Coordinates of C-alpha atoms and ligand atoms in Angstrom, one line a residue:
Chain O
X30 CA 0.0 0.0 0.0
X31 CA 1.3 3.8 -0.4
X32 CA 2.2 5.2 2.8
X33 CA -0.4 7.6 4.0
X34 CA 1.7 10.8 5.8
X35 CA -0.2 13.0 7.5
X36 CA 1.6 15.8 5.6
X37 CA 0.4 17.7 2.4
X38 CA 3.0 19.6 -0.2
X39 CA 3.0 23.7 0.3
X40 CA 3.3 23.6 -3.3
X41 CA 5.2 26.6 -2.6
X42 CA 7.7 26.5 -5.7
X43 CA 7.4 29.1 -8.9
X44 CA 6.5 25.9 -10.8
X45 CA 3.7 23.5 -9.8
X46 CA 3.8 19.8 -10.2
X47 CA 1.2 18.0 -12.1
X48 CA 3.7 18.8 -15.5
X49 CA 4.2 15.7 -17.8
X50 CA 8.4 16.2 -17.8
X51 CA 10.1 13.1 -17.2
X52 CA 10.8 11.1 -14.0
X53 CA 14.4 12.5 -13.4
X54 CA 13.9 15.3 -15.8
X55 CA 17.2 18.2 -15.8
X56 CA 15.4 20.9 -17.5
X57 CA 12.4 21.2 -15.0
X58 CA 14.9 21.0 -12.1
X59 CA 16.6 24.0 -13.7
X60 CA 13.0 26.0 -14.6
X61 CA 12.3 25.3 -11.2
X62 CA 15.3 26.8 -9.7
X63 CA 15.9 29.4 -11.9
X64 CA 12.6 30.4 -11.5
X65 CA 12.9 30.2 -7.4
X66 CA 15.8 31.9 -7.1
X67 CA 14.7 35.0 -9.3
X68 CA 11.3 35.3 -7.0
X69 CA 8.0 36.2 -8.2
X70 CA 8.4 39.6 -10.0
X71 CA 9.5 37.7 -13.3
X72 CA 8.2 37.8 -16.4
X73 CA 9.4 34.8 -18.4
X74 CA 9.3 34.1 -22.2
X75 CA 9.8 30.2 -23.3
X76 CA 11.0 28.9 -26.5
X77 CA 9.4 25.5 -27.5
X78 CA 10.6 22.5 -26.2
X79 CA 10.1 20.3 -23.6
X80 CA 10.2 23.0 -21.0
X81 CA 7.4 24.3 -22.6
X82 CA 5.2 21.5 -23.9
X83 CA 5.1 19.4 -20.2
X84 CA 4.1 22.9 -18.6
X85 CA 1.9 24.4 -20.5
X86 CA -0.4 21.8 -21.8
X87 CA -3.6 24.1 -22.7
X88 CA -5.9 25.1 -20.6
X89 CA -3.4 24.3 -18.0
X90 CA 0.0 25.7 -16.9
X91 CA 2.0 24.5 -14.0
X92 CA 3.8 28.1 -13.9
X93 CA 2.7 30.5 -11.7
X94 CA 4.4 33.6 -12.6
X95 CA 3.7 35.4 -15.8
X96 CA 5.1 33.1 -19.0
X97 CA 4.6 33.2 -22.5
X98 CA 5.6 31.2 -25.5
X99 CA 5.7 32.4 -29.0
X100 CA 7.4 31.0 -31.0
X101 CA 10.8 28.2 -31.4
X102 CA 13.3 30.9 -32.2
X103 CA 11.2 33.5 -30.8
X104 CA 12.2 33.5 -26.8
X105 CA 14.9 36.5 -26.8
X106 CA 13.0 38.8 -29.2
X107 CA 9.8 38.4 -26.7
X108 CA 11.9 39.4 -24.1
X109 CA 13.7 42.4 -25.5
X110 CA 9.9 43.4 -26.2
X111 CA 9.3 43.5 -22.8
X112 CA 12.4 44.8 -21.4
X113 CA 11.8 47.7 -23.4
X114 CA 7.9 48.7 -22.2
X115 CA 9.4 48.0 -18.8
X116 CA 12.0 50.3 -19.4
X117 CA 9.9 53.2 -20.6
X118 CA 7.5 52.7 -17.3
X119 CA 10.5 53.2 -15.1
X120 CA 9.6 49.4 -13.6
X121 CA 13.3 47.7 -15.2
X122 CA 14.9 47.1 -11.1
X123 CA 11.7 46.1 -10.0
X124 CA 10.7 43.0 -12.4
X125 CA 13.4 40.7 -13.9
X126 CA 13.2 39.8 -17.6
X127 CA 14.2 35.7 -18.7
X128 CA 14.2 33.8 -21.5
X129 CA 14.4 29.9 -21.8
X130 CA 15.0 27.8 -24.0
X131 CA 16.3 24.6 -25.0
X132 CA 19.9 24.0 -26.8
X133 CA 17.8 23.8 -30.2
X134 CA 16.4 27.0 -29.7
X135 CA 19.3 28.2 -28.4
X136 CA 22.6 26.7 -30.1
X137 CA 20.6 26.6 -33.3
X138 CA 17.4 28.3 -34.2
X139 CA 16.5 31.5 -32.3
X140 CA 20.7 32.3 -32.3
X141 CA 20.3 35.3 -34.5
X142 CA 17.6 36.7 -32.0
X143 CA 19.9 35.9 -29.3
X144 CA 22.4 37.7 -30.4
X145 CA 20.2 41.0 -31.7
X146 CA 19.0 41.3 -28.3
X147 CA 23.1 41.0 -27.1
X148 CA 24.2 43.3 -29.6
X149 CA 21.5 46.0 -28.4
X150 CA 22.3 45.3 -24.8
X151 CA 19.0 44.3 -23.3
X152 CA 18.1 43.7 -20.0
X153 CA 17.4 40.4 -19.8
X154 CA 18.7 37.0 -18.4
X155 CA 19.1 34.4 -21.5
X156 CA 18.7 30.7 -19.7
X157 CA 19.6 27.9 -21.9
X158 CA 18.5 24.9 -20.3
X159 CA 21.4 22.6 -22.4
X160 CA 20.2 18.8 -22.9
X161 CA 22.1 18.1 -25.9
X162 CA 19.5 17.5 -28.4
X163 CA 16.0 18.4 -30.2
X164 CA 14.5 15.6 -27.2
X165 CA 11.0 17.0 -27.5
X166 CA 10.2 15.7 -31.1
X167 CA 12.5 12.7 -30.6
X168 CA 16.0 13.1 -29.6
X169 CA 17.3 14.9 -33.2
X170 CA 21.0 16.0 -32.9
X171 CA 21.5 20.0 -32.5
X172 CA 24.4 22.4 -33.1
X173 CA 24.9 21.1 -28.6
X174 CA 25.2 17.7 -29.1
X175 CA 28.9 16.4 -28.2
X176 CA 31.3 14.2 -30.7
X177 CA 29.9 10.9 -30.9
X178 CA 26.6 10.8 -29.2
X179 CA 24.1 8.9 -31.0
X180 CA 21.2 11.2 -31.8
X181 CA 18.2 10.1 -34.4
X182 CA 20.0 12.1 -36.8
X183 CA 23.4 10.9 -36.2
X184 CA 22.4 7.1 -35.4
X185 CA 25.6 5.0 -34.7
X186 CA 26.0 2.1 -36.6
X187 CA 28.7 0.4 -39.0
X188 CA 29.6 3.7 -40.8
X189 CA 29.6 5.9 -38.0
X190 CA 30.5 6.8 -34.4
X191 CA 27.2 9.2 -33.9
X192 CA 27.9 12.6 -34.0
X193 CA 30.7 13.3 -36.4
X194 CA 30.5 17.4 -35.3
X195 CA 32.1 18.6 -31.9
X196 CA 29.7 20.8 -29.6
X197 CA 29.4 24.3 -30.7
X198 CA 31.1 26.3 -27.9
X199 CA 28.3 28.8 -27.0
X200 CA 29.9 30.4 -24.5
X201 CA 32.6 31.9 -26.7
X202 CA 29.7 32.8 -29.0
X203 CA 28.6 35.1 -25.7
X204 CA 31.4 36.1 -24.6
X205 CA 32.4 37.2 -28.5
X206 CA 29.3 40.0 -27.5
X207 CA 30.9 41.3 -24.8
X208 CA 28.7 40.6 -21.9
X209 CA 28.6 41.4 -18.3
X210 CA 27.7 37.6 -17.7
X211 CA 28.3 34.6 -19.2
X212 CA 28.2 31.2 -16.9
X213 CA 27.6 27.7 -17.0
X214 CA 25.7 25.7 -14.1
X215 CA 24.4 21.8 -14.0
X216 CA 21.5 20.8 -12.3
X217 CA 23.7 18.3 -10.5
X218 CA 25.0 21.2 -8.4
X219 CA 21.7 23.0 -7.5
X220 CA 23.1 25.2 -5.4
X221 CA 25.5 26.5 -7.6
X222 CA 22.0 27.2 -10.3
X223 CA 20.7 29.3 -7.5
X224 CA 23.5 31.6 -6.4
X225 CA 24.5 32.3 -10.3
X226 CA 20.8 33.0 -11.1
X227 CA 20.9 35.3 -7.9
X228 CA 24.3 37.0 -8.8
X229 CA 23.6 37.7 -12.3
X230 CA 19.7 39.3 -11.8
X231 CA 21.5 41.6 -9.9
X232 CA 23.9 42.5 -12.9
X233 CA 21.8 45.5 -15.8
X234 CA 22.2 44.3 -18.7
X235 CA 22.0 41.2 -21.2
X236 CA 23.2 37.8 -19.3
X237 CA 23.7 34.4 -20.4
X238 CA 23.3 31.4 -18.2
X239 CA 23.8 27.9 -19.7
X240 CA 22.3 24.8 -17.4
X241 CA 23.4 21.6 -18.4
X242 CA 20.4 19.6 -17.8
X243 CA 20.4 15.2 -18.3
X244 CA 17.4 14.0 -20.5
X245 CA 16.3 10.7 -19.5
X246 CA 15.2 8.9 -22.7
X247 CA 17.9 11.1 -25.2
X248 CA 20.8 10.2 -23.0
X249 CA 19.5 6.8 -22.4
X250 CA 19.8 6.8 -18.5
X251 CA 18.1 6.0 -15.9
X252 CA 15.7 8.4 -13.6
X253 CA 17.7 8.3 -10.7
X254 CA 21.4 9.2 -12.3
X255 CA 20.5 12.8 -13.5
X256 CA 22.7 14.3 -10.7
X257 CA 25.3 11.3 -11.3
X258 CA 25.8 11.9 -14.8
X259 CA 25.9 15.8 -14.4
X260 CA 28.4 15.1 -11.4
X261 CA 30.6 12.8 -13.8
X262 CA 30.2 15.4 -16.7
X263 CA 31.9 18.0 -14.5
X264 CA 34.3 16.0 -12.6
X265 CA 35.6 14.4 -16.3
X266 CA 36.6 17.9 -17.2
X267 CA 33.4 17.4 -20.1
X268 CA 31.1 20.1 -19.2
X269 CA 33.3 22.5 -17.9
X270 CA 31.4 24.6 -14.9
X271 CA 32.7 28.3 -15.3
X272 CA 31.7 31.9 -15.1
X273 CA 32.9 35.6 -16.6
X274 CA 32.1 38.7 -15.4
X275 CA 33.2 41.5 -17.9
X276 CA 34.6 39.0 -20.1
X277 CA 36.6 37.7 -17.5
X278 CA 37.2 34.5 -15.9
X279 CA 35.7 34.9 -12.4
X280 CA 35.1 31.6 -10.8
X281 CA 35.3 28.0 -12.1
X282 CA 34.1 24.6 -10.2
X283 CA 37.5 22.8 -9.6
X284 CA 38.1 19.0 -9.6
X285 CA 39.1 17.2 -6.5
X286 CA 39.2 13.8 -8.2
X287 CA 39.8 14.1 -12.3
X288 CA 37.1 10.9 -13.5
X289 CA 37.8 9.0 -16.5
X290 CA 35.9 9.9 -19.6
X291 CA 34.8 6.6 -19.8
X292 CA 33.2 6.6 -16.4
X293 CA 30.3 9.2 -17.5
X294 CA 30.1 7.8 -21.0
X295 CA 29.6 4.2 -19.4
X296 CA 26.3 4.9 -18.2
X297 CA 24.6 6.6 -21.2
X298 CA 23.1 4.4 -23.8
X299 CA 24.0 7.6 -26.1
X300 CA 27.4 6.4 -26.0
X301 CA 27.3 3.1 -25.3
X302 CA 28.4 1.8 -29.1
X303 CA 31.7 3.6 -27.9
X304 CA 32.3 0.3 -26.3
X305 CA 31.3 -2.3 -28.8
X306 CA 34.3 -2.3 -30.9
X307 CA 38.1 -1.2 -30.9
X308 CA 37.4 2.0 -33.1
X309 CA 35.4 2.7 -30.2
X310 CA 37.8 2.8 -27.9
X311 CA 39.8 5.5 -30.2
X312 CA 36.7 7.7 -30.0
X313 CA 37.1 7.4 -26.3
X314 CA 40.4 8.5 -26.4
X315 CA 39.3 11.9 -28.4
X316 CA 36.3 12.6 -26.2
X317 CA 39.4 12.3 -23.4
X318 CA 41.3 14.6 -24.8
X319 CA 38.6 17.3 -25.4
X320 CA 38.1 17.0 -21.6
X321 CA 41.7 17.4 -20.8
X322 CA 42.0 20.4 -22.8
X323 CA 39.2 21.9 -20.8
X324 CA 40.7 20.9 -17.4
X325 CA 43.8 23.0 -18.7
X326 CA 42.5 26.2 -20.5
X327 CA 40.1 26.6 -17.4
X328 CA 42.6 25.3 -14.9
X329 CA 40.4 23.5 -13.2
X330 CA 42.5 21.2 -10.8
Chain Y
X14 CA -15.8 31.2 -31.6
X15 CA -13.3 32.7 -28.9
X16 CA -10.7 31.0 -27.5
X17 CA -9.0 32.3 -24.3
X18 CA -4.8 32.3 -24.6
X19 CA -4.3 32.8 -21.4
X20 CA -4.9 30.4 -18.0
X21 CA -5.1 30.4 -14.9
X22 CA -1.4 29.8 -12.5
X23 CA -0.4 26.5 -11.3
X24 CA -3.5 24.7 -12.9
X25 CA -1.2 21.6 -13.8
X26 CA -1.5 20.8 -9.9
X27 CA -5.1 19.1 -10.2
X28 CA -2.6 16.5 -12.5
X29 CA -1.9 14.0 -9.7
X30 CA 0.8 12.1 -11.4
X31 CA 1.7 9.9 -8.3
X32 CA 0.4 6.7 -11.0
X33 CA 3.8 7.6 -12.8
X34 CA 5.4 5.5 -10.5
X35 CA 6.5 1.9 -11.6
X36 CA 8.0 -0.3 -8.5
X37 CA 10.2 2.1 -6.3
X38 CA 8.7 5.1 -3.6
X39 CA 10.8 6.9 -1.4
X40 CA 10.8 6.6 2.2
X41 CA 12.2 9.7 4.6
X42 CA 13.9 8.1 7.9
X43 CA 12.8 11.7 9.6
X44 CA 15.5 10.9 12.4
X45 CA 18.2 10.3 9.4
X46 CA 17.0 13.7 8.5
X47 CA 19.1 16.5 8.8
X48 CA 16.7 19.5 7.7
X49 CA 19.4 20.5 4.7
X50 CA 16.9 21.1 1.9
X51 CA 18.6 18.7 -0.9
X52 CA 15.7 17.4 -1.9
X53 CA 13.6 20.0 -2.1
X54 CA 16.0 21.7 -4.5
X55 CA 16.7 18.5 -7.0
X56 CA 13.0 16.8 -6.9
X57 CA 11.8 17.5 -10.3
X58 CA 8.2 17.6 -9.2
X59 CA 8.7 20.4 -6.6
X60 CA 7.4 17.7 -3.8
X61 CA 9.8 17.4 -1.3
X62 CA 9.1 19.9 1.6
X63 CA 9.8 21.1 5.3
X64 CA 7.3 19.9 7.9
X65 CA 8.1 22.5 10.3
X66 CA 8.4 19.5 12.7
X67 CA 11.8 18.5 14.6
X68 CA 12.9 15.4 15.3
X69 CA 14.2 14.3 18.3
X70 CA 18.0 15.3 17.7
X71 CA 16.5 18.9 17.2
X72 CA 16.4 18.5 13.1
X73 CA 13.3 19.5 10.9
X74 CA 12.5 17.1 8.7
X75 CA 11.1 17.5 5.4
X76 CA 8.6 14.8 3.7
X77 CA 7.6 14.1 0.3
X78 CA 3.8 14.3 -1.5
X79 CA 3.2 10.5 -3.0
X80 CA 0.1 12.0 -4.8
X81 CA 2.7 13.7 -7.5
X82 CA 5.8 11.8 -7.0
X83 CA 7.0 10.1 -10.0
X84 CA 9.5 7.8 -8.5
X85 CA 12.4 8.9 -9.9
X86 CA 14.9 8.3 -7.2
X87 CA 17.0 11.7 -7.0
X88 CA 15.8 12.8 -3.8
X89 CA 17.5 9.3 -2.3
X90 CA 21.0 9.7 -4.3
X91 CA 20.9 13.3 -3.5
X92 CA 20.5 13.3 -0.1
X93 CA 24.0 13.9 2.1
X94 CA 22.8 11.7 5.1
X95 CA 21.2 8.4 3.8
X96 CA 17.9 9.1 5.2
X97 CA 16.0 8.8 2.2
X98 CA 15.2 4.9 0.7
X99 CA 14.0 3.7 -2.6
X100 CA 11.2 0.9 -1.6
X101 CA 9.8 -1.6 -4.0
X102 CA 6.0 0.0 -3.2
X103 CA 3.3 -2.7 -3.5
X104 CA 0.1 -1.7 -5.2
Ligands
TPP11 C1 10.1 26.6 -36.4 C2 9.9 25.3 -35.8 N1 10.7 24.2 -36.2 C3 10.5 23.0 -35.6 C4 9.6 22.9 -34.6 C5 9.4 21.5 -34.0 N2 10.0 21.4 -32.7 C6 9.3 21.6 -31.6 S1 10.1 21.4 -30.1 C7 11.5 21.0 -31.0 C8 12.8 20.5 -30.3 C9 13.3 21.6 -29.4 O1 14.7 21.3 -29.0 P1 15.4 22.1 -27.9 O2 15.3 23.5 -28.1 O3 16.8 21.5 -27.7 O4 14.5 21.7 -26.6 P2 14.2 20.3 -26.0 O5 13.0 19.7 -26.7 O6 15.4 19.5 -26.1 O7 13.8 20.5 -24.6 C10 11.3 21.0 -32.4 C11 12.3 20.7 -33.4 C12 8.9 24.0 -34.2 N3 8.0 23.9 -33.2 N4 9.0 25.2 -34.8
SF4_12 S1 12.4 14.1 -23.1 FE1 14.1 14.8 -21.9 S2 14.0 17.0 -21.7 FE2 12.0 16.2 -22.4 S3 10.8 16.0 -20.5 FE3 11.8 14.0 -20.9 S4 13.7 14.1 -19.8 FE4 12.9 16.2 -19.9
SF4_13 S1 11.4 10.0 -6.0 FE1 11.7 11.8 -7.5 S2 9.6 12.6 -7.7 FE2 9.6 11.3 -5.9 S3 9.9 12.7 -4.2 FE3 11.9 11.8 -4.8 S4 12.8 13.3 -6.2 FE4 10.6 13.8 -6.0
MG14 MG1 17.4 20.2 -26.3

């Protein structure tokens, strides 16, 4: 039988349960903790994806601040909208501005709107909640997807090791428009979501913010290893955790204990034809290599 | 015909999606508990909450709300002191 408690959920959080996400999803971790840590006086606009198809399925949302959706690549030019009626009514310190969207949205589609609203300097925090994929219409590879993942789109098989393209690096992409803040953050370190989301609100001006967030069925793992594999991507050196203020390199997660590559690769089925046969193991040893390079240009042990 | 756009906030909560769950629920030891919010933070239905109540070494424990859980298990590998339990649940 389910145990009966005595005690009831406050449902106190920005975002209300009852959404369709995933057991173990990473992206509504981050909406959730991005959306705690900014408060209440947010207005957020979403790009489509999963973050806004398990939320907002009509004539429900599980939001419970004000949200809208446009369109895919429309997040950032919503937002600039807004920033700018909230500038003219003297109301820009008093309600933060953010977009969301996926890496598809981000890395790919809605990229030139991102980066209008960065060349013109508006006030508003850009969240990209970065699973590595198009996961909501079936796990297609996007311009985020890492070297040798297997993605619909890039299926591994006899000819081919997955992905055959590197991940875009996104952050130089920000940084390339000067802002005052550009970070990256995993939901396997929640903490560390909640003070940058906190540090960065308090920063005029536009912000970038990139969550590295596990998807169950694209990555091929299960429920309960979301923080694991986040932990593992970090700890490899993979997903670098960093953060510039000015352009600068501020604050980086270090590494106590460097993990193999092959540690967080062993437990994604993404990966997984990585260890079927000996050219597998030579696409290891690449995938090792872009993490060591990252453990040395950020100096992260 | 008119069709509203916009709804009304948190409606999604009347979506009880404890039935998610397959063949593992969490259990909270509230004495294992030491009040640090981990759960809270990394449950991705926004379940996992303070009771307000102290245990008997002084700690407030938090509990979690079966009627959305989906089973997922992060609240148990997250937690720094062990007190929470994946348990095959019997229907
Ligand atoms: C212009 C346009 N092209 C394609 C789609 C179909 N589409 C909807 S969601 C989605 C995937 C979004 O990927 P991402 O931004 O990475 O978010 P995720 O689903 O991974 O959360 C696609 C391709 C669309 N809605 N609009
Ligand atoms: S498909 Fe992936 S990103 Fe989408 S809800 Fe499921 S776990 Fe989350
Ligand atoms: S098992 Fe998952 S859904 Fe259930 S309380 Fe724990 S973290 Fe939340
Ligand atoms: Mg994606």
């Amino acid at each position: 039988m389910p145990q009966k408690s005595k005690y009831k959920a406050p449902l106190a959080h920005l975002v209300n349960p009852g959404h369709s996400a995933c057991a173990g999803c990473g992206m509504i971790i981050a909406s959730r903790l991005v959306l705690d840590a900014a408060g209440k006086n947010t207005i957020v606009t979403n790009a489509t994806g999963c973050s806004e198809v398990t939320t907002t399925q009509y004539p429900m949302t599980a939001f419970k601040i004000p949200w809208i959706h446009s369109l895919f690549e429309n997040p950032a030019s919503l937002a600039s909208g807004i920033s700018a009626v909230l500038r003219k009514r003297g109301q820009e310190d008093k309600i933060n501005v953010i977009a969301i969207g996926g890496d598809g949205a981000t890395f790919d589609i809605g990229l030139g709107n991102i980066s209008g609203m960065w060349e013109r300097g508006d006030n508003v925090l850009y969240v990209c909640y970065d699973n590595e994929a198009y996961q909501n219409t079936g796990y297609q590879s996007s311009g985020a997807t890492p070297l040798n993942a297997h993605t619909t789109t890039t299926p591994a098989g006899t000819k081919s090791f997955g992905s055959q393209l590197p991940k875009k690096n996104m952050i130089e992409i920000a940084l390339a428009h000067n802002l005052p803040y550009v970070a990256t953050a995993t939901v396997g370190y929640p903490l560390d979501v909640i003070d940058k989301v906190k540090k960065t609100l308090a920063i005029k001006g536009p912000k970038y913010l990139q969550i590295y967030c596990p998807c169950v069925p694209g990555w091929g793992i299960e429920p309960k290893d979301t923080v694991k594999v986040s932990k593992l991507a970090v700890n490899s050196g993979f997903y670098p955790i960093v953060e510039f203020i000015n352009g600068q390199l501020a604050r980086k997660m270090t590494i106590s204990k460097q993990e193999p590559v092959e540690n967080f690769l062993k437990i994604q089925k993404r990966f997984k034809h990585l260890f079927a046969s000996p050219g597998g193991q030579k696409e290891i040893a690449r995938l090792q290599v872009i993490a060591d390079y990252n453990i040395k240009k950020f100096g992260l042990i | 015909m008119k069709i509203p756009i916009t709804v009304k906030p948190g409606t999604t909560a009347r979506v009880k999606t404890g039935n998610w769950r397959e063949l593992y629920v969490p259990e909270i030891d509230y004495e294992k508990c030491i009040g640090c919010s981990m759960c809270e933070k990394i449950c991705p239905e926004g379940i996992c909450f303070s009771t307000g109540e102290k245990n008997s070494k002084g700690k407030i424990f938090f509990e979690k709300d079966l009627d959305y859980c989906k089973g997922c298990g992060l609240c148990a590998e997250i937690c720094p002191a062990k007190a929470i339990e994946m348990k095959r649940e019997e229907k």
